[in-house]
Coordinates of C-alpha atoms and ligand atoms in Angstrom, one line a residue:
M1 CA -3.8 -20.2 30.5
P2 CA -4.0 -17.3 33.2
E3 CA 0.0 -16.5 32.8
R4 CA -0.9 -15.4 28.6
M5 CA -4.6 -13.8 28.9
N6 CA -2.0 -11.1 31.2
D7 CA 0.0 -10.6 28.4
G8 CA -2.8 -8.4 27.1
L9 CA -2.6 -9.7 22.9
N10 CA -3.4 -12.9 23.3
A11 CA -1.8 -16.2 20.9
P12 CA -4.0 -14.8 17.4
I13 CA -2.1 -11.7 16.8
Q14 CA 0.7 -14.4 16.4
D15 CA -1.9 -16.6 13.8
I16 CA -2.9 -12.7 11.9
S17 CA 0.5 -12.5 11.7
Q18 CA 2.1 -15.0 10.3
Q19 CA -0.9 -14.8 8.0
L20 CA 0.6 -11.3 7.1
L21 CA 4.0 -11.9 6.7
K22 CA 2.7 -14.4 4.8
N23 CA 0.6 -11.7 2.1
V24 CA 3.9 -9.2 2.4
L25 CA 6.5 -12.0 1.3
E26 CA 4.1 -12.6 -1.5
L27 CA 3.8 -8.9 -2.6
C28 CA 7.6 -8.4 -2.1
A29 CA 7.7 -11.0 -4.7
R30 CA 5.7 -10.5 -7.3
F31 CA 6.3 -6.0 -7.7
S32 CA 9.9 -6.6 -7.0
I33 CA 10.1 -4.3 -3.4
V34 CA 13.8 -5.6 -2.6
S35 CA 13.9 -2.7 0.0
L36 CA 11.8 -5.1 3.4
N37 CA 14.5 -7.4 3.0
R38 CA 15.6 -6.8 6.4
Q39 CA 11.5 -5.5 8.1
K40 CA 10.5 -8.7 6.3
E41 CA 13.9 -10.9 7.8
A42 CA 13.4 -9.7 11.5
C43 CA 9.7 -10.0 11.4
E44 CA 10.0 -13.5 10.3
K45 CA 12.8 -14.3 13.2
L46 CA 10.9 -12.8 15.6
L47 CA 8.1 -14.9 14.4
I48 CA 9.9 -17.4 14.2
Q49 CA 12.2 -18.7 16.9
S50 CA 11.0 -16.3 19.3
P51 CA 13.8 -14.9 20.6
P52 CA 14.0 -12.9 24.1
I53 CA 13.9 -9.2 23.4
D54 CA 16.9 -7.2 21.7
V55 CA 17.7 -4.4 24.0
A56 CA 20.3 -2.8 21.3
I57 CA 22.2 0.3 22.2
L58 CA 23.1 1.9 19.4
G59 CA 25.4 6.3 18.9
Q60 CA 27.7 8.1 17.2
F61 CA 31.0 6.0 17.5
K62 CA 33.0 7.3 21.2
A63 CA 29.6 7.8 22.6
G64 CA 30.5 4.8 25.8
K65 CA 28.3 2.4 24.2
S66 CA 30.9 -0.7 25.3
S67 CA 31.9 1.6 27.8
F68 CA 27.9 1.6 29.4
L69 CA 27.2 -1.8 28.9
N70 CA 30.1 -3.6 30.6
S71 CA 29.2 -1.4 33.5
L72 CA 25.2 -2.2 33.5
I73 CA 27.1 -6.2 33.6
G74 CA 29.1 -5.2 36.1
K75 CA 32.1 -7.3 34.5
S76 CA 34.6 -6.3 31.1
V77 CA 33.4 -8.5 28.7
L78 CA 33.4 -5.5 25.9
P79 CA 36.4 -3.6 24.3
V80 CA 36.1 -0.1 25.0
G81 CA 39.3 2.5 23.8
V82 CA 39.5 6.3 22.9
I83 CA 39.5 5.5 19.0
P84 CA 37.7 3.1 17.2
V85 CA 36.6 -0.2 18.3
T86 CA 33.6 -2.1 18.6
T87 CA 33.9 -3.3 15.5
V88 CA 31.3 -6.3 15.6
I89 CA 27.2 -6.6 17.2
T90 CA 27.6 -7.7 20.4
R91 CA 25.2 -10.3 22.3
L92 CA 24.8 -10.5 26.3
Q93 CA 22.0 -12.9 27.0
Y94 CA 21.6 -14.4 30.9
G95 CA 22.8 -18.4 31.2
E96 CA 23.9 -20.9 33.4
R97 CA 27.0 -20.9 32.4
E98 CA 29.3 -18.4 31.4
Q99 CA 30.4 -19.1 27.4
A100 CA 31.2 -16.8 24.6
V101 CA 29.6 -18.0 20.7
V102 CA 31.5 -16.7 17.7
R103 CA 29.2 -16.8 14.3
Y104 CA 30.7 -16.4 11.6
F105 CA 28.8 -15.3 7.9
D106 CA 29.2 -19.2 6.7
G107 CA 27.1 -20.2 9.2
N108 CA 29.9 -21.6 11.2
T109 CA 30.2 -21.2 14.4
S110 CA 33.1 -22.1 16.6
E111 CA 33.1 -21.2 20.5
I112 CA 35.4 -19.3 22.9
G113 CA 36.7 -18.3 26.2
I114 CA 35.1 -15.4 27.5
K115 CA 38.3 -13.3 27.9
D116 CA 38.5 -13.8 24.0
I117 CA 35.5 -12.0 22.4
E118 CA 38.6 -8.5 21.9
S119 CA 40.1 -10.2 19.4
F120 CA 37.1 -10.8 17.3
T121 CA 34.6 -7.3 18.1
A122 CA 37.3 -4.5 18.7
E123 CA 39.1 -3.2 15.2
A124 CA 42.3 -3.2 16.2
E125 CA 42.6 -7.4 16.2
N126 CA 40.1 -7.4 14.1
P127 CA 41.2 -5.8 11.3
S128 CA 38.3 -4.8 9.0
N129 CA 36.5 -7.8 9.9
K130 CA 38.7 -10.0 8.6
K131 CA 37.4 -13.0 10.0
N132 CA 34.5 -12.9 8.6
V133 CA 32.1 -12.1 11.8
E134 CA 28.8 -11.8 11.7
M135 CA 28.2 -11.3 15.5
V136 CA 29.7 -12.7 19.3
D137 CA 26.5 -14.2 21.2
V138 CA 27.8 -14.0 25.1
E139 CA 25.7 -15.3 28.2
L140 CA 26.6 -15.2 31.5
P141 CA 25.1 -15.7 34.9
S142 CA 25.3 -12.9 36.1
L143 CA 22.5 -11.8 33.7
K144 CA 19.9 -13.7 35.4
N145 CA 18.0 -10.0 36.7
Y146 CA 17.7 -9.5 32.3
A147 CA 16.3 -13.0 31.9
G148 CA 14.6 -12.7 28.4
L149 CA 16.8 -9.7 27.1
R150 CA 19.9 -9.6 25.2
L151 CA 21.7 -7.1 25.6
V152 CA 23.0 -5.4 22.4
D153 CA 26.5 -3.9 21.5
T154 CA 26.6 -2.1 17.6
P155 CA 30.0 -0.6 16.0
G156 CA 29.2 3.1 15.9
L157 CA 27.7 4.5 13.8
G158 CA 29.5 8.0 12.1
S159 CA 33.3 6.1 12.0
V160 CA 35.0 5.9 9.7
F161 CA 34.8 2.8 9.1
K162 CA 31.8 2.3 7.3
Y163 CA 31.1 -0.7 7.9
H164 CA 31.2 -0.2 11.4
V165 CA 27.6 2.1 10.1
E166 CA 27.3 -1.2 7.2
T167 CA 26.9 -3.2 10.5
S168 CA 25.2 -1.7 12.3
E169 CA 22.0 -0.5 9.7
N170 CA 22.1 -3.4 8.5
W171 CA 21.6 -4.8 11.9
L172 CA 18.6 -2.0 13.1
P173 CA 15.6 -3.2 12.1
Q174 CA 16.1 -6.5 14.9
V175 CA 16.3 -3.5 17.6
G176 CA 13.5 -4.7 20.2
T177 CA 13.9 -1.8 22.3
A178 CA 16.8 0.7 21.1
L179 CA 18.7 2.9 23.8
L180 CA 20.2 5.6 21.9
A181 CA 23.7 6.8 23.9
I182 CA 24.8 10.4 23.7
S183 CA 27.5 11.7 25.4
S184 CA 27.7 14.5 27.2
D185 CA 30.6 16.6 25.4
R186 CA 28.3 15.9 22.0
P187 CA 25.4 16.7 22.5
L188 CA 23.4 15.2 19.9
S189 CA 23.7 15.9 16.4
E190 CA 21.4 15.6 12.9
N191 CA 23.3 11.6 13.1
D192 CA 20.6 11.2 16.0
V193 CA 18.0 13.7 15.2
Q194 CA 17.9 11.0 11.9
L195 CA 18.5 7.4 13.3
I196 CA 15.7 8.2 15.6
R197 CA 13.8 8.8 13.0
E198 CA 14.9 5.0 11.3
L199 CA 14.8 3.2 15.0
M200 CA 10.7 4.8 14.9
Q201 CA 9.8 2.5 12.3
H202 CA 11.3 -0.6 14.0
T203 CA 10.3 0.1 18.2
P204 CA 8.1 1.7 19.3
N205 CA 10.8 1.8 23.0
I206 CA 12.9 4.5 22.4
V207 CA 15.6 5.9 25.2
L208 CA 17.9 8.2 25.2
L209 CA 20.6 7.3 27.3
L210 CA 22.8 10.4 28.0
T211 CA 26.4 9.2 28.5
K212 CA 29.9 10.4 30.6
T213 CA 28.0 12.5 32.5
D214 CA 30.2 13.2 35.2
L215 CA 32.3 15.7 32.6
L216 CA 29.0 17.8 33.8
S217 CA 28.0 19.8 36.1
P218 CA 24.5 18.9 37.7
E219 CA 23.9 22.9 36.2
Q220 CA 24.5 21.4 33.1
Q221 CA 23.5 18.3 33.4
N222 CA 19.5 19.8 33.5
E223 CA 20.6 22.6 30.9
V224 CA 22.1 19.4 28.5
I225 CA 18.5 17.1 29.6
E226 CA 16.2 20.2 28.9
F227 CA 17.9 21.2 25.3
L228 CA 17.9 17.0 24.3
E229 CA 14.2 17.8 25.2
R230 CA 13.5 21.0 23.8
T231 CA 15.1 19.4 20.5
I232 CA 13.3 16.2 19.8
E233 CA 10.1 17.4 20.6
R234 CA 10.0 20.4 17.8
E235 CA 12.6 17.5 15.2
L236 CA 10.7 14.5 16.2
K237 CA 7.2 16.5 17.7
R238 CA 7.6 13.9 20.4
Q239 CA 8.7 12.9 24.0
L240 CA 11.5 10.4 24.7
P241 CA 12.2 8.6 28.9
I242 CA 16.3 9.9 29.4
Y243 CA 18.3 7.9 31.1
M244 CA 21.8 9.7 32.3
Y245 CA 24.7 7.1 32.6
S246 CA 28.2 7.5 34.8
T247 CA 31.3 4.9 34.4
L248 CA 32.8 6.9 36.8
V249 CA 30.8 8.9 39.2
K250 CA 27.0 7.6 40.8
T251 CA 27.3 4.6 38.7
K252 CA 24.6 3.0 41.4
Q253 CA 22.4 5.4 41.3
C254 CA 22.0 5.6 37.7
R255 CA 21.9 2.1 36.4
E256 CA 19.1 0.8 39.7
R257 CA 17.2 3.9 37.6
L258 CA 17.6 2.0 34.3
E259 CA 17.0 -0.8 35.9
E260 CA 14.2 0.4 37.2
G261 CA 12.4 2.5 34.6
L262 CA 12.8 -0.2 32.0
L263 CA 14.9 -3.2 32.2
F264 CA 13.6 -4.7 34.9
K265 CA 10.3 -4.3 33.6
L266 CA 11.0 -5.5 30.2
S267 CA 12.6 -9.1 31.6
L268 CA 9.1 -9.0 33.5
N269 CA 6.5 -8.3 31.3
R270 CA 8.8 -10.3 28.8
D271 CA 6.4 -11.7 26.6
F272 CA 4.0 -8.7 27.0
E273 CA 6.4 -6.9 25.3
F274 CA 8.0 -8.8 23.2
R275 CA 4.0 -8.8 20.9
K276 CA 3.9 -5.5 21.3
I277 CA 7.2 -5.5 20.1
L278 CA 6.6 -7.6 16.9
Q279 CA 3.1 -7.0 16.9
Y280 CA 5.0 -2.9 15.9
K281 CA 7.3 -3.9 13.6
M282 CA 4.3 -5.7 11.4
Q283 CA 2.6 -2.5 10.8
S284 CA 5.5 -0.5 10.2
L285 CA 6.4 -3.2 7.2
I286 CA 2.7 -3.7 6.3
K287 CA 2.7 0.9 6.3
G288 CA 5.7 -0.3 4.7
C289 CA 4.8 -1.9 1.6
L290 CA 1.3 -0.7 0.7
S291 CA 3.9 2.8 0.0
Y292 CA 5.2 0.3 -1.4
L293 CA 2.3 -0.5 -3.8
D294 CA 1.0 2.7 -3.8
I295 CA 3.3 3.5 -6.1
A296 CA 2.6 0.1 -8.4
L297 CA -1.0 1.4 -7.8
K298 CA -0.5 5.1 -9.3
T299 CA 2.0 3.9 -12.0
S300 CA -0.6 1.6 -13.3
L301 CA -2.7 4.4 -12.7
Q302 CA -1.1 5.9 -15.5
A303 CA -0.2 3.6 -17.1
D304 CA -3.8 2.8 -17.6
L305 CA -4.4 6.3 -18.5
D306 CA -1.8 5.8 -20.7
R307 CA -2.8 3.4 -22.8
E308 CA -5.6 4.5 -23.2
N309 CA -4.6 8.2 -24.3
L310 CA -2.9 6.4 -26.1
H311 CA -5.1 3.5 -28.1
K312 CA -7.7 7.4 -28.7
Q313 CA -5.0 8.3 -30.2
I314 CA -4.3 5.9 -32.2
F315 CA -8.0 5.3 -33.3
D316 CA -8.9 8.3 -34.3
E317 CA -12.2 9.7 -36.4
K318 CA -10.9 8.6 -38.8
V319 CA -9.0 5.4 -38.0
N320 CA -12.5 3.5 -38.0
F321 CA -12.9 0.8 -38.7
D322 CA -16.5 0.7 -39.2
L323 CA -15.5 2.9 -41.4
V324 CA -13.4 1.9 -44.4
R325 CA -15.7 -1.1 -44.6
E326 CA -18.2 0.4 -45.1
E327 CA -16.1 2.9 -47.9
L328 CA -14.4 -0.7 -49.5
T329 CA -18.3 -2.4 -49.7
I330 CA -19.6 0.7 -51.5
I331 CA -16.6 0.8 -54.3
A332 CA -16.8 -3.0 -54.6
R333 CA -20.8 -2.2 -54.8
E334 CA -20.3 0.3 -57.3
N335 CA -17.9 -1.4 -59.5
Q336 CA -20.4 -4.8 -59.8
R337 CA -23.8 -2.4 -60.8
Q338 CA -21.4 -1.2 -63.9
T339 CA -20.1 -4.7 -65.1
R340 CA -23.2 -6.1 -66.9
T341 CA -23.3 -3.0 -68.8
L342 CA -19.8 -2.2 -69.3
I343 CA -19.8 -5.8 -71.0
V344 CA -22.9 -6.0 -72.7
N345 CA -21.7 -2.2 -75.1
Y346 CA -18.7 -4.2 -75.5
L347 CA -20.9 -7.6 -76.0
D348 CA -23.1 -5.5 -79.1
N349 CA -19.8 -4.8 -81.6
F350 CA -20.0 -7.9 -82.5
Q351 CA -23.7 -8.6 -82.5
K352 CA -24.1 -7.1 -86.5
S353 CA -21.0 -8.9 -87.8
L354 CA -21.9 -11.9 -86.1
G355 CA -24.8 -12.2 -87.5
K356 CA -24.1 -11.9 -90.8
K357 CA -21.4 -14.0 -91.2
L358 CA -23.7 -17.1 -89.3
S359 CA -26.5 -16.4 -91.5
L360 CA -24.5 -16.4 -94.7
D361 CA -22.8 -19.3 -93.2
L362 CA -26.3 -20.7 -92.6
E363 CA -27.3 -20.4 -95.8
K364 CA -24.7 -21.5 -96.8
E365 CA -24.7 -24.7 -95.5
L366 CA -28.8 -25.3 -95.6
S367 CA -28.3 -26.7 -99.5
T368 CA -26.5 -28.7 -98.2
W369 CA -29.1 -30.7 -96.5
K370 CA -31.1 -33.3 -97.8
V371 CA -33.0 -34.3 -95.4
N372 CA -36.9 -34.5 -94.1
L373 CA -38.3 -31.7 -91.4
W374 CA -38.0 -33.5 -88.5
K375 CA -34.2 -33.9 -89.2
L376 CA -33.7 -30.4 -90.7
T377 CA -34.9 -29.3 -87.3
R378 CA -32.7 -31.2 -85.7
R379 CA -29.7 -30.7 -87.9
Y380 CA -30.1 -26.4 -87.3
E381 CA -30.6 -26.6 -84.1
E382 CA -27.5 -28.5 -83.3
W383 CA -25.4 -27.0 -85.9
L384 CA -26.4 -24.0 -84.1
A385 CA -25.9 -25.0 -81.1
D386 CA -22.2 -25.8 -81.9
R387 CA -21.5 -22.5 -83.9
M388 CA -23.1 -20.9 -80.9
T389 CA -20.3 -22.1 -78.6
E390 CA -17.3 -21.7 -81.1
E391 CA -18.1 -17.9 -81.8
M392 CA -19.0 -17.0 -77.4
K393 CA -15.7 -19.2 -76.4
H394 CA -14.1 -17.9 -78.9
I395 CA -15.1 -13.8 -78.3
S396 CA -14.1 -15.2 -74.7
K397 CA -10.6 -16.3 -75.3
I398 CA -10.5 -13.0 -77.8
E399 CA -11.7 -10.5 -76.2
H400 CA -12.1 -11.4 -72.1
R401 CA -9.4 -8.1 -71.3
H402 CA -12.1 -6.1 -72.2
F403 CA -14.8 -7.6 -70.3
Y404 CA -12.6 -6.2 -67.1
G405 CA -13.0 -2.6 -66.6
T406 CA -14.7 -2.4 -63.4
L407 CA -12.7 -5.3 -61.4
N408 CA -9.6 -3.3 -62.4
K409 CA -11.2 -0.9 -61.1
A410 CA -12.4 -1.9 -58.0
H411 CA -8.6 -4.2 -57.5
A412 CA -7.2 -0.6 -58.0
S413 CA -9.2 1.7 -56.3
L414 CA -10.0 -0.5 -53.3
S415 CA -5.9 -0.9 -53.1
R416 CA -5.7 3.2 -52.9
S417 CA -8.2 3.5 -49.9
I418 CA -6.9 1.4 -47.6
E419 CA -3.0 2.0 -48.3
S420 CA -4.9 5.9 -47.9
F421 CA -5.9 4.4 -44.7
R422 CA -2.9 2.5 -43.9
N423 CA -1.0 5.6 -44.2
L424 CA -3.6 7.2 -41.4
L425 CA -3.2 4.6 -38.9
D426 CA 0.8 4.7 -39.9
K427 CA 1.2 8.6 -39.1
N428 CA -1.1 8.2 -35.9
I429 CA 1.6 5.8 -35.0
E430 CA 4.8 7.7 -35.1
K431 CA 2.7 9.9 -34.2
V432 CA 1.9 9.0 -31.2
L433 CA 4.1 5.9 -30.0
G434 CA 7.0 7.3 -32.8
V435 CA 7.3 4.1 -34.2
R436 CA 6.7 3.0 -38.0
L437 CA 4.9 0.4 -38.8
A438 CA 6.4 -2.3 -40.8
P439 CA 5.8 -2.1 -44.1
A440 CA 2.9 -4.8 -45.1
D441 CA 2.5 -6.1 -48.1
W442 CA -0.9 -5.1 -48.4
K443 CA -1.3 -6.3 -52.4
I444 CA -5.3 -7.3 -53.3
E445 CA -4.9 -10.4 -56.0
V446 CA -7.1 -10.2 -59.4
S447 CA -8.2 -13.7 -59.3
E448 CA -9.6 -14.0 -63.5
P449 CA -12.1 -14.9 -63.5
D450 CA -13.4 -19.0 -64.9
Y451 CA -14.6 -19.0 -68.5
P452 CA -18.2 -18.8 -68.6
D453 CA -19.9 -22.5 -69.6
I454 CA -21.9 -22.4 -72.4
K455 CA -24.5 -23.1 -74.3
T456 CA -26.7 -22.0 -76.4
I457 CA -30.5 -21.5 -76.6
R458 CA -32.7 -23.7 -78.0
S459 CA -33.9 -22.2 -81.7
F460 CA -37.6 -22.9 -81.8
D461 CA -40.4 -21.2 -78.8
F462 CA -42.8 -24.6 -78.9
H463 CA -41.7 -27.5 -80.4
F464 CA -41.9 -29.0 -83.8
D465 CA -41.8 -33.0 -82.4
L466 CA -45.6 -33.4 -82.5
I467 CA -45.7 -31.9 -85.6
W468 CA -42.7 -32.5 -87.5
F469 CA -45.0 -35.0 -89.7
L470 CA -48.3 -33.4 -90.5
I471 CA -46.1 -31.0 -92.8
P472 CA -45.8 -32.0 -96.8
M473 CA -41.7 -30.5 -96.3
F474 CA -41.8 -29.8 -100.5
I475 CA -43.5 -27.3 -99.8
F476 CA -42.7 -25.6 -96.8
R477 CA -38.6 -26.0 -96.7
G478 CA -37.9 -22.9 -98.5
L479 CA -40.1 -20.9 -95.5
F480 CA -38.5 -23.2 -93.1
E481 CA -35.1 -22.3 -94.3
K482 CA -36.2 -18.8 -94.1
H483 CA -37.2 -19.3 -90.8
F484 CA -33.9 -20.5 -89.7
V485 CA -31.7 -17.3 -91.6
S486 CA -33.8 -14.8 -90.5
G487 CA -34.1 -16.3 -86.1
I488 CA -30.1 -16.0 -86.7
P489 CA -29.5 -12.8 -85.4
R490 CA -32.4 -12.5 -82.3
E491 CA -30.2 -16.3 -81.2
V492 CA -26.9 -14.2 -81.3
E493 CA -28.3 -11.7 -79.4
A494 CA -29.3 -14.1 -77.1
N495 CA -26.2 -15.9 -76.6
L496 CA -24.6 -12.4 -76.2
S497 CA -27.2 -12.0 -73.3
R498 CA -26.2 -14.0 -71.7
L499 CA -22.6 -14.8 -72.3
A500 CA -22.1 -11.5 -71.1
A501 CA -24.5 -12.7 -67.3
Q502 CA -22.3 -15.2 -66.8
W503 CA -19.3 -13.0 -67.7
E504 CA -20.5 -10.7 -64.6
D505 CA -21.2 -13.2 -62.4
R506 CA -17.8 -14.2 -62.5
I507 CA -16.6 -11.0 -61.8
N508 CA -19.2 -10.0 -60.1
R509 CA -18.0 -12.7 -57.5
A510 CA -14.4 -11.8 -58.7
I511 CA -14.4 -8.6 -56.7
E512 CA -16.5 -10.3 -53.9
E513 CA -13.6 -11.4 -53.3
M514 CA -10.9 -8.4 -53.8
R515 CA -13.3 -6.6 -50.5
K516 CA -13.4 -9.3 -48.7
Q517 CA -9.7 -9.4 -48.7
A518 CA -9.3 -5.1 -47.8
I519 CA -11.1 -6.1 -45.7
N520 CA -10.1 -8.4 -43.5
Y521 CA -5.8 -6.6 -44.3
V522 CA -8.0 -4.1 -41.9
K523 CA -9.3 -6.6 -39.6
E524 CA -6.5 -7.9 -38.7
E525 CA -3.8 -4.9 -38.6
L526 CA -6.2 -2.8 -36.3
S527 CA -6.9 -6.4 -34.0
T528 CA -2.8 -6.9 -33.8
I529 CA -2.0 -3.0 -33.2
D530 CA -5.3 -3.7 -30.3
A531 CA -3.5 -6.5 -28.6
L532 CA 0.0 -5.2 -28.9
L533 CA -2.2 -1.7 -27.0
S534 CA -3.7 -3.9 -24.3
K535 CA -0.8 -6.8 -23.4
T536 CA -0.5 -5.1 -20.1
H537 CA -3.5 -5.0 -18.7
G538 CA -4.7 -5.3 -16.1
Q539 CA -2.7 -5.0 -12.6
T540 CA -4.8 -1.5 -11.4
G541 CA -7.1 -3.9 -10.3
E542 CA -4.3 -6.7 -9.2
I543 CA -3.2 -4.3 -6.6
N544 CA -5.9 -2.5 -5.5
E545 CA -7.1 -5.9 -3.9
N546 CA -3.8 -6.4 -2.3
I547 CA -4.2 -2.8 -0.9
K548 CA -7.5 -3.2 0.9
K549 CA -6.3 -7.4 1.9
L550 CA -3.3 -5.6 3.6
Q551 CA -5.6 -3.3 5.1
E552 CA -7.8 -5.2 6.7
G553 CA -4.5 -7.8 8.0
L554 CA -3.5 -3.6 9.2
Q555 CA -6.7 -3.6 11.1
N556 CA -6.8 -6.6 12.2
L557 CA -4.1 -6.3 13.8
V558 CA -4.3 -3.5 16.0
A559 CA -7.7 -4.3 17.2
Ligands
GDP1 N1 34.6 10.9 31.7 C1 33.9 9.9 31.4 N2 33.9 8.5 30.0 C2 34.3 7.6 29.8 C3 32.8 7.3 30.4 N3 32.4 6.2 29.2 C4 33.2 5.7 28.2 N4 33.5 7.4 28.4 C5 35.9 6.7 27.6 O1 35.4 6.9 26.2 C6 35.5 6.0 25.5 C7 34.5 5.6 25.0 O2 34.3 4.7 24.9 P1 33.7 3.4 24.0 O3 32.7 3.2 25.1 O4 34.7 2.5 23.7 O5 32.5 3.8 23.5 P2 31.7 3.4 22.4 O6 32.3 3.6 20.7 O7 30.9 4.2 22.0 O8 31.6 1.7 22.2 C8 36.5 5.4 25.9 O9 37.8 6.1 26.0 C9 36.3 5.9 27.8 O10 36.9 5.8 28.8 C10 32.1 8.2 31.1 O11 31.4 7.8 31.8 N5 33.2 8.8 32.3
MG2 MG1 31.8 0.1 21.3

């Protein structure tokens, strides 16, 4: 327990990291962020495996990286040469017995002798890494002083062999502590500065190692060191520790300085340093994720804005549902108001002739009815009902098309109105989206009204049934006949007016149907377009929420 307290960083960092990593993984999947994959994997490895700290020696090819490691461990394990040699990542760490394991990309491993390492890690014996080696792990008892560390030899950057560069760059996110080898005869290139920038994403521990210092006089060494300090300060606005190394001159001294200053400290405080590195990597990963989310947020906000503008432009003040509905309703009401007058006026033409015709007919009929007054009255009523029904039906049948005036007018006006609405909408959509609406069949159907159900009106206002037996027929028959005949025009007028009312009712109902149909067309079209425009809605809130969550996580991680 006390050990852990001494660590300074405590176990919750691990739990927080685990949770945050889960969040980041989900977000990367959700927003298709693939460029953080290697960083994610590196964090995952640290969290799950808690491996030794990878102290990697990086830099341009021929900077003396492999030579340095051989010299450091006091054993020629790694291939060295005047042309680019190292082809695969090689990791050296403490082990009770000397052993080397080759790890292949296909997941297989095989144990080999230390002497045979070169046949897997050297370009000459494994050209273009034909043997598909992912890395070679070496364990040596002599590395006891470096327990908890793993010394990593990498193929050079800037090599003509592209895959050397790729191998090193792909591995970079896993770096725990970086030793950047800079050869005394090639002090610092733009590539080195770029490499430091990239390393800064992955580790807080970056150290410069000036190699082959035996090639320089002590004055030249100072000059180079000053140059390095100045350049790093200027280019990166920070300072980095610089160590010198020569495999030929004063090697012991160089090694001891490096061990005291860096390697032993790392080894002795492995847990503390490990968590510091983990924390750093997690922060970097989260910041990376946040910057992608920021882009996603901006895109989403822009999309919201575009959509809103699109909506505004398409649904401008002329394309307005309430307005169209009002217009359609006015058209319908205006026509419905005229229906009655139109029919009545038309039916007026029939009044006189029909009255005359029926009067004549009735006169002829009456002479054949040899019945008493009660029966006469009944007979008259029956005759009138039959004839009137027949005549009204006849008029309906022959003349009904003439009643359709307002129906047809309403149909034409409603059709014109929705057509011009559609044209406006069409134009707006073409202007804004550059597409044309598929032609739609907005035909309003005319539902023909049914024939009215004809019933005639009774001939007398008061009831004769009660008094018929009081009236002497031989005196009054003539009077009644005259009364019946003279009543015909009034009957005709009443029935024509009734017919007009019945047709009005049916025609106006048909107009109402058309109005509803027209409004429905408009409503459906507008809501379809509306739905299309808002389909992609809703990312902004989600992204904002995730940004907040990650920022909180970042604070917890640092606290
Ligand atoms: N003079 C001198 N030459 C060195 C030193 N270290 C390495 N070299 C030479 O530099 C060349 C490249 O060495 P190597 O370790 O293969 O470089 P790497 O590609 O960075 O691994 C070899 O010819 C080495 O002999 C050193 O300290 N002094
Ligand atoms: Mg090498």
